[in-house]
Coordinates of N, CA, C and O in Angstrom, one line a residue:
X1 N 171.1 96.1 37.3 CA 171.8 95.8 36.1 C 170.9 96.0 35.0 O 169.8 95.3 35.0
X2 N 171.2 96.8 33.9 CA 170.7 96.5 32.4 C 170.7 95.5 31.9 O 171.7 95.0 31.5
X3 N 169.6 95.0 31.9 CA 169.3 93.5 31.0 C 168.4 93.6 29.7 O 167.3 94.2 29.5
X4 N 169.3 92.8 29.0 CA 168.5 92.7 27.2 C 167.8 91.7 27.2 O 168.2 90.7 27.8
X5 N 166.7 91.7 26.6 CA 166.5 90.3 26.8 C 165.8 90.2 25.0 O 165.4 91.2 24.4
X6 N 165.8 88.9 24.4 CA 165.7 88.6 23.1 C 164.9 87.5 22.8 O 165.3 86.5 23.4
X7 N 164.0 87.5 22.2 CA 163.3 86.4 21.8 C 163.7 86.3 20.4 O 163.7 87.3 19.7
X8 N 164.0 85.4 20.0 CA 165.4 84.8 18.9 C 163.8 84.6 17.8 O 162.8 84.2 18.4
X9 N 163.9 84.8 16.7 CA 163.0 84.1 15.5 C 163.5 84.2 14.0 O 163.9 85.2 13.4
X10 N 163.3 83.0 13.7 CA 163.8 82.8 12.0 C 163.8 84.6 11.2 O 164.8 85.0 10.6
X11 N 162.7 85.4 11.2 CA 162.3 86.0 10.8 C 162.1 87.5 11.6 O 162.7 88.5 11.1
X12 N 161.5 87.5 12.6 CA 161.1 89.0 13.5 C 161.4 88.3 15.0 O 160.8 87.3 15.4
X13 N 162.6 88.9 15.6 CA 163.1 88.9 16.9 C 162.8 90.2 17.9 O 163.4 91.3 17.8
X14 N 162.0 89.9 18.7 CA 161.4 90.6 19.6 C 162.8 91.0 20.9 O 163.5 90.1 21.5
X15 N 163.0 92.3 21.1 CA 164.1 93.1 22.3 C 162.9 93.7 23.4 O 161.8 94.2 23.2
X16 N 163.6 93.5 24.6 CA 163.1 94.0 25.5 C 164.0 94.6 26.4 O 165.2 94.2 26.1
X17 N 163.9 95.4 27.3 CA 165.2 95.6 28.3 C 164.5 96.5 29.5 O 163.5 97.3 29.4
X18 N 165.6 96.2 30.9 CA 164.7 96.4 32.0 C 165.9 97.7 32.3 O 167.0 98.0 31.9
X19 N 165.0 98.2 33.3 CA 165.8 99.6 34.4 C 166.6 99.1 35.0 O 166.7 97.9 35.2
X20 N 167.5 100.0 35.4 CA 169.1 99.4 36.3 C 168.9 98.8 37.8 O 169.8 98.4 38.6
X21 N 167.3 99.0 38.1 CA 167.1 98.3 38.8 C 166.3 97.5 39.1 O 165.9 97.2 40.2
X22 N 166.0 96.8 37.7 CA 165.6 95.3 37.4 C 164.0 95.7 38.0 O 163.6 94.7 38.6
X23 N 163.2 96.6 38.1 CA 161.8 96.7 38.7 C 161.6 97.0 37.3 O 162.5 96.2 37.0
X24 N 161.1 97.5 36.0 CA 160.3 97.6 34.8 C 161.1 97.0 33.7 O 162.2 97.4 33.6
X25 N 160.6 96.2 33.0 CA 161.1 95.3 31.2 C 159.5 96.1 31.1 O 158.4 96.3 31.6
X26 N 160.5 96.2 29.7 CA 159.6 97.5 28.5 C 160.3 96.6 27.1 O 161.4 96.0 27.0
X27 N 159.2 96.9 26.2 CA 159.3 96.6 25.0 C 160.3 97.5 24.2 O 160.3 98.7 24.3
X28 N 161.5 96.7 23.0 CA 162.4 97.9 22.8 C 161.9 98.1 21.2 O 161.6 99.2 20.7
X29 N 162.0 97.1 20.6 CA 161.7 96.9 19.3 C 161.4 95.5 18.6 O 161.8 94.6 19.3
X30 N 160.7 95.2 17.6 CA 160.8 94.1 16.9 C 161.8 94.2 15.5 O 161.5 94.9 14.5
X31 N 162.9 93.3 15.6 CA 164.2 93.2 14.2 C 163.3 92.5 13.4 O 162.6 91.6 13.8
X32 N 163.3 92.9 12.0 CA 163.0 91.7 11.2 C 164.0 91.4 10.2 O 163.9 92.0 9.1
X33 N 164.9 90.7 10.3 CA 165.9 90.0 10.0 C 166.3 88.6 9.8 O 166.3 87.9 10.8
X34 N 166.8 88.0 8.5 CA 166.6 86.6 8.7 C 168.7 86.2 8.6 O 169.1 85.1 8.6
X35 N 169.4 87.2 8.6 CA 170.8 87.3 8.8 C 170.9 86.9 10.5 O 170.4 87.7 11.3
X36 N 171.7 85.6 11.1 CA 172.0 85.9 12.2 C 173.3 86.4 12.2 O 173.4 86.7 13.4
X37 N 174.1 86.6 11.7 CA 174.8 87.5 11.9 C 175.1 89.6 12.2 O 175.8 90.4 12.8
X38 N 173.7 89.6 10.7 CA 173.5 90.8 11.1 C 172.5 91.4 12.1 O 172.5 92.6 12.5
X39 N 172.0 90.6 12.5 CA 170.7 90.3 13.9 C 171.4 90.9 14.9 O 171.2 91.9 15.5
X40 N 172.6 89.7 15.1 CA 173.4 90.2 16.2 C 174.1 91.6 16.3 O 174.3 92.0 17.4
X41 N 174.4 92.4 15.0 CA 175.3 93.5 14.6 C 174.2 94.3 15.7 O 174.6 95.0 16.7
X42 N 172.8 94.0 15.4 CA 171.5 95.2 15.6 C 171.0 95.0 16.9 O 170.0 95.6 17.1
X43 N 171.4 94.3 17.8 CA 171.4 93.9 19.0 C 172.6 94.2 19.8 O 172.7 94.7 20.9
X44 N 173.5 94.0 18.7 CA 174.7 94.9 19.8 C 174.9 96.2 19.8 O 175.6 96.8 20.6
X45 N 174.0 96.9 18.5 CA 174.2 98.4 18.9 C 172.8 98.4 20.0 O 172.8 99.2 20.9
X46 N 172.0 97.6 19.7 CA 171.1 98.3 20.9 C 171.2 97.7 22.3 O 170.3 97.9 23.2
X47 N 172.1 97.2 22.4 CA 173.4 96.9 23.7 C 173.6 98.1 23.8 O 172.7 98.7 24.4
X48 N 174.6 98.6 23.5 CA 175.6 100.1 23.1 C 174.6 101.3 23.5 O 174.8 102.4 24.1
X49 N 173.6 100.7 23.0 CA 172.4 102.5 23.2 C 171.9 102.2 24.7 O 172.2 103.1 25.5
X50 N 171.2 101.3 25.1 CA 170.8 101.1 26.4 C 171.8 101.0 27.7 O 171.4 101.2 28.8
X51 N 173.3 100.7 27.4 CA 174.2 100.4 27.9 C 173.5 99.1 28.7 O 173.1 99.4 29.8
X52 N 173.2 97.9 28.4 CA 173.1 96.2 28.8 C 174.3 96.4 29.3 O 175.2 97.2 28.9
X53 N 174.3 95.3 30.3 CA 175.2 94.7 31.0 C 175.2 93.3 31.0 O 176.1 92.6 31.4
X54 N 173.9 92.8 30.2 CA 173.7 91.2 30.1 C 172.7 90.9 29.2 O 171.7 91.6 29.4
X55 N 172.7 90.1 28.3 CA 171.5 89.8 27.9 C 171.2 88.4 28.3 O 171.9 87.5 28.8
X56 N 169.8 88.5 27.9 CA 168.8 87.0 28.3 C 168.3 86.4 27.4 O 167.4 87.3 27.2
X57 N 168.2 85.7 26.7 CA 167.8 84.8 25.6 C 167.1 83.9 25.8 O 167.6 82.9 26.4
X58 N 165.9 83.8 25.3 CA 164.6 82.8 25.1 C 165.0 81.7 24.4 O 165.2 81.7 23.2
X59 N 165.1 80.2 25.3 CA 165.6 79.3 24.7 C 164.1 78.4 24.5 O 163.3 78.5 25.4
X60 N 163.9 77.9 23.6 CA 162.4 77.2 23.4 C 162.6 75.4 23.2 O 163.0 74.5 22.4
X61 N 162.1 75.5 24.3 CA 162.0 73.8 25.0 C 160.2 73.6 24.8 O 159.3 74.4 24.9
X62 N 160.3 72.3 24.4 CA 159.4 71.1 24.1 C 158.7 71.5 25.5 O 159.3 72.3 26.3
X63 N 157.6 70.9 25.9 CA 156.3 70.9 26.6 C 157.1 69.9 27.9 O 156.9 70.2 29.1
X64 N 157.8 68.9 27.4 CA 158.1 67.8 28.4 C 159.5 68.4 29.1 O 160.1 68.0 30.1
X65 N 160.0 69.7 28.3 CA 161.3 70.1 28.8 C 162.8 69.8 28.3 O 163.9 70.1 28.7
X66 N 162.3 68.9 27.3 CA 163.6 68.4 26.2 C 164.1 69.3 25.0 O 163.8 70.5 25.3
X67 N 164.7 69.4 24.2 CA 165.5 70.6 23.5 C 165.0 69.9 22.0 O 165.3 68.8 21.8
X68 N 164.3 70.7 21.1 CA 164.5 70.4 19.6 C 165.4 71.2 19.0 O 166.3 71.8 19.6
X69 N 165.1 71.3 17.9 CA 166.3 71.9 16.8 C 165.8 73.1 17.0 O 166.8 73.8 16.7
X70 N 164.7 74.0 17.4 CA 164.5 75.0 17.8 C 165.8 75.8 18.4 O 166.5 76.7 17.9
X71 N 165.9 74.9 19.7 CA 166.8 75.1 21.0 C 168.2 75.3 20.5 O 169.0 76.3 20.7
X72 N 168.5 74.0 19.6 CA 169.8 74.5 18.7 C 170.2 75.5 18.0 O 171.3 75.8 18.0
X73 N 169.1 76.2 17.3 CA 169.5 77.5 16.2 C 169.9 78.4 17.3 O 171.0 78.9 17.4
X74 N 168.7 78.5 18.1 CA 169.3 79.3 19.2 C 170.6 79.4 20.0 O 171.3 80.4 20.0
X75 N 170.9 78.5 20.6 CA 172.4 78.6 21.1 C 173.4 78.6 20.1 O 174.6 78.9 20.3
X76 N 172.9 78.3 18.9 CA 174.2 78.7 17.7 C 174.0 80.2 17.5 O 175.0 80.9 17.5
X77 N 173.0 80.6 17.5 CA 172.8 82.6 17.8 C 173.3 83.0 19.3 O 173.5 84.3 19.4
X78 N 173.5 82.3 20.2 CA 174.1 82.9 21.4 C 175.5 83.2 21.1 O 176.2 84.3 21.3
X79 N 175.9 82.0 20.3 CA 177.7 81.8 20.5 C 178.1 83.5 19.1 O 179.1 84.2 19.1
X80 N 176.7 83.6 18.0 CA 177.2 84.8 17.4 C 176.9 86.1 18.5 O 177.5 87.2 18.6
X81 N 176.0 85.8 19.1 CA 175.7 87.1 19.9 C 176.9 87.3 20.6 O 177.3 88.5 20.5
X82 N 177.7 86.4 21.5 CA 178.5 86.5 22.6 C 179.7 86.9 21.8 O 180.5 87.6 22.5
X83 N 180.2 86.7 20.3 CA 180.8 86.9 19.9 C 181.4 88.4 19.3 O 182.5 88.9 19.0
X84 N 180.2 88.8 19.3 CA 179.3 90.3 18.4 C 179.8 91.4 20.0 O 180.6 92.2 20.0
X85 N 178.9 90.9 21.2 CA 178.8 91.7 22.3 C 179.3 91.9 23.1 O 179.1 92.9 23.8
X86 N 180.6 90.6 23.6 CA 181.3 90.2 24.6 C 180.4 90.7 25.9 O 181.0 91.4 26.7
X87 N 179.0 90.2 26.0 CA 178.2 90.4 27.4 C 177.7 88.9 27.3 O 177.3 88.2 26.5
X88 N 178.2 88.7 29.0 CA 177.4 87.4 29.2 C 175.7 87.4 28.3 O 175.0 88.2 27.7
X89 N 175.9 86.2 28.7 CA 174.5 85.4 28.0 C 174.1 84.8 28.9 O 174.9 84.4 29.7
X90 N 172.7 84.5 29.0 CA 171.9 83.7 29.7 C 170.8 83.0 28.7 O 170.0 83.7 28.0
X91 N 170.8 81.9 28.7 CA 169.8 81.4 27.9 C 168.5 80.5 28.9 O 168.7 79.5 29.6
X92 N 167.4 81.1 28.8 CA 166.1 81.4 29.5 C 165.0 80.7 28.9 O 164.6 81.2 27.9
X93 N 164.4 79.4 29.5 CA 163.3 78.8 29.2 C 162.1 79.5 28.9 O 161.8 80.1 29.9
X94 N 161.5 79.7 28.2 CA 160.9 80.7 27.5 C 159.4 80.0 26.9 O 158.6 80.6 26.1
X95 N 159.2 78.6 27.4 CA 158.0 77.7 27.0 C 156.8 78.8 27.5 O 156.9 79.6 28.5
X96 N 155.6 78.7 26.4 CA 154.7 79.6 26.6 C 154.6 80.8 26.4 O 153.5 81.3 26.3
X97 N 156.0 81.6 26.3 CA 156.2 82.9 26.6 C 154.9 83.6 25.0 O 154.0 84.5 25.1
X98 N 155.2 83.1 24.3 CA 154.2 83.3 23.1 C 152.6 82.9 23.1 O 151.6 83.6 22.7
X99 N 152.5 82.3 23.5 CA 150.8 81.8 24.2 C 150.6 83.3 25.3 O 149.6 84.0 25.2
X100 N 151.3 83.6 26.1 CA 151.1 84.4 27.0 C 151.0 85.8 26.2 O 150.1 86.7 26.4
X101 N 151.9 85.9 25.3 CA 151.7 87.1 24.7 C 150.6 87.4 23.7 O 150.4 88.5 23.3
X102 N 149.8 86.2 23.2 CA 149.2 86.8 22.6 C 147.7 86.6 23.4 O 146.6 86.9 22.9
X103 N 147.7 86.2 24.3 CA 146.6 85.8 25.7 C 146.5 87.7 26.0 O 145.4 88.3 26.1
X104 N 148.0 88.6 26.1 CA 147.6 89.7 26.5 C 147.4 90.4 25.6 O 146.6 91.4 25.8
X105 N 148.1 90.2 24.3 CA 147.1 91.1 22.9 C 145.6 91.4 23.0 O 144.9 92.3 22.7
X106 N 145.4 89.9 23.5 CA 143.8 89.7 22.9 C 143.0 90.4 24.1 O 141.9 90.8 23.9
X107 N 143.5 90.6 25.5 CA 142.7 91.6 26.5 C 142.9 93.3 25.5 O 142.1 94.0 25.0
X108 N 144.2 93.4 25.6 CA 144.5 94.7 24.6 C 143.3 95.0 23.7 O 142.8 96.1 23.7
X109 N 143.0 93.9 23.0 CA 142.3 94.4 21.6 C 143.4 94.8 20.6 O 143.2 95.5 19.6
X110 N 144.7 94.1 21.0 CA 145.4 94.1 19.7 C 144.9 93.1 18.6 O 144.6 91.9 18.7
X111 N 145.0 93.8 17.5 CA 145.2 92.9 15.8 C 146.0 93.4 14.8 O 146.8 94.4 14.7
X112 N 145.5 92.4 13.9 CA 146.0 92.9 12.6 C 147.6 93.1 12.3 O 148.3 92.3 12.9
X113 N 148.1 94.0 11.7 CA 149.6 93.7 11.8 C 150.2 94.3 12.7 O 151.4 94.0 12.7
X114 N 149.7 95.2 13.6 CA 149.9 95.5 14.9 C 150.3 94.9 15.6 O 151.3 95.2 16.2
X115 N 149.5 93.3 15.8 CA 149.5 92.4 16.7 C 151.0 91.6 16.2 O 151.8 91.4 17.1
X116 N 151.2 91.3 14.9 CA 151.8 90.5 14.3 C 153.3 91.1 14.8 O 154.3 90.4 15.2
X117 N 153.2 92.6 14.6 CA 154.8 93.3 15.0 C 154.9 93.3 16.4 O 156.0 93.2 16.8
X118 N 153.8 93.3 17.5 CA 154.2 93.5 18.2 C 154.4 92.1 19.3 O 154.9 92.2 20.4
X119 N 153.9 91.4 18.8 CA 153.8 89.7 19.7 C 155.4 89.7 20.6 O 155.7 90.1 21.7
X120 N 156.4 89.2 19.2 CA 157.7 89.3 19.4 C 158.2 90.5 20.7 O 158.4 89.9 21.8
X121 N 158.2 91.4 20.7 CA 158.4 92.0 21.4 C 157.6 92.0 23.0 O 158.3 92.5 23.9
X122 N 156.4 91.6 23.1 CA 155.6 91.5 24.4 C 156.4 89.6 24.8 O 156.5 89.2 26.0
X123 N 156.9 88.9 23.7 CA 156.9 87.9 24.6 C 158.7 88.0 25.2 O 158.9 87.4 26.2
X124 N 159.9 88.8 24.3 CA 161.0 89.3 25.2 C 160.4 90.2 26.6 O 161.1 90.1 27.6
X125 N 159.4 90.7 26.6 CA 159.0 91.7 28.2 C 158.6 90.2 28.9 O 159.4 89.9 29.8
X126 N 157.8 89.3 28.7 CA 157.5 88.2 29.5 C 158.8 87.5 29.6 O 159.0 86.9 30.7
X127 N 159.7 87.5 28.4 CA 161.0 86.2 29.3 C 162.1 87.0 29.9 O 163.1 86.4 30.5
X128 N 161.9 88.4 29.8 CA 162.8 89.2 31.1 C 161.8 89.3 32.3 O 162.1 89.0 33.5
X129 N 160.8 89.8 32.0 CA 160.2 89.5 33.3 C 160.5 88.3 34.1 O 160.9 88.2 35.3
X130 N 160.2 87.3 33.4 CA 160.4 85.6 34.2 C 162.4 85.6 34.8 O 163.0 84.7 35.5
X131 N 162.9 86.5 34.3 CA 164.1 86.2 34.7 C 164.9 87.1 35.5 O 165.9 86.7 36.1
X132 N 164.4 88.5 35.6 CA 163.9 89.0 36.7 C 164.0 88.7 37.8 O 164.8 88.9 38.7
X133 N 162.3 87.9 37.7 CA 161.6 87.3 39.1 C 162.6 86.5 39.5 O 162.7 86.5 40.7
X134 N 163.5 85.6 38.7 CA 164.3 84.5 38.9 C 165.6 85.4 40.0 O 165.7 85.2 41.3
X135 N 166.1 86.0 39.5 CA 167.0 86.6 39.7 C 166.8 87.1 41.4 O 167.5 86.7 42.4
X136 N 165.7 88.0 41.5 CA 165.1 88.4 42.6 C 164.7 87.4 44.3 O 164.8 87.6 45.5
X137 N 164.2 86.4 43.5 CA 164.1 85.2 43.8 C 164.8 84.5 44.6 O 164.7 84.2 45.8
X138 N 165.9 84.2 43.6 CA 167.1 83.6 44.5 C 168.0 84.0 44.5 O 169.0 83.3 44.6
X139 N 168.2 85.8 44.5 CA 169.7 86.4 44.4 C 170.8 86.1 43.8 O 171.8 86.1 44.4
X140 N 170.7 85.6 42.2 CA 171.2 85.0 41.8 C 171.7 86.4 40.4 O 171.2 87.5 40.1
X141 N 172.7 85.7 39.9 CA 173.5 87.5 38.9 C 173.7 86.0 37.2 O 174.2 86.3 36.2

């Protein structure tokens, strides 16, 4: 299955999406958009282009695993996304995914505003990867 996967941010929302058979998540783009509405418009055409069958969504939980107002914006962007895409949603624990991404910039020798565009984007490849593995895991859709 085509899976989208989205790292949600006030500002630049990182897209990733995997092969139909869920073995490679590749980086698609970084949106910089602070409209969630029109976020979602640009997400569902790049639904449309990849042909997704699902997207995955980076939900960001506290350290202890509890939900701040983070967590909130976010599922209020699911309910425009699901509304925008009519494709299931999955919303995906995504703690660290940003620490990890810039842990792999810095082997890269990424910087500068390079680094800055491309963070977003490397940390959607880590929360499809993790959901993926999940998937794979316990055969779960």
């Amino acid at each position: 299955m085509v899976i989208l996967a989205v790292d949600y941010g006030d500002v630049r929302t990182g897209v990733a999406v995997c092969d139909k058979n869920e073995i490679l998540a590749s980086p698609v783009c970084v949106i910089s958009e602070r409209s969630p509405e029109t976020l979602a418009k640009k997400i569902a055409d790049l639904c449309a282009q990849y042909k997704a069958e699902s997207i995955v969504l980076g939900l960001p939980k506290n350290m202890d695993g509890s939900e701040g107002f983070r967590a909130d914006a976010v599922k209020s962007f699911a309910e425009i996304l699901k509304a925008e895409t009519s494709l299931p949603i999955v919303l995906r624990d995504e703690r660290l995914t940003t620490v990890s991404a810039h842990q792999f910039l810095n082997i890269t020798n990424t910087r500068g505003k390079k680094r800055k565009n491309t963070v977003d984007a490397v940390s959607a490849v880590l929360i499809l990867e993790d959901y993926i593995g999940f998937r794979h895991r316990d055969n779960k859709t």
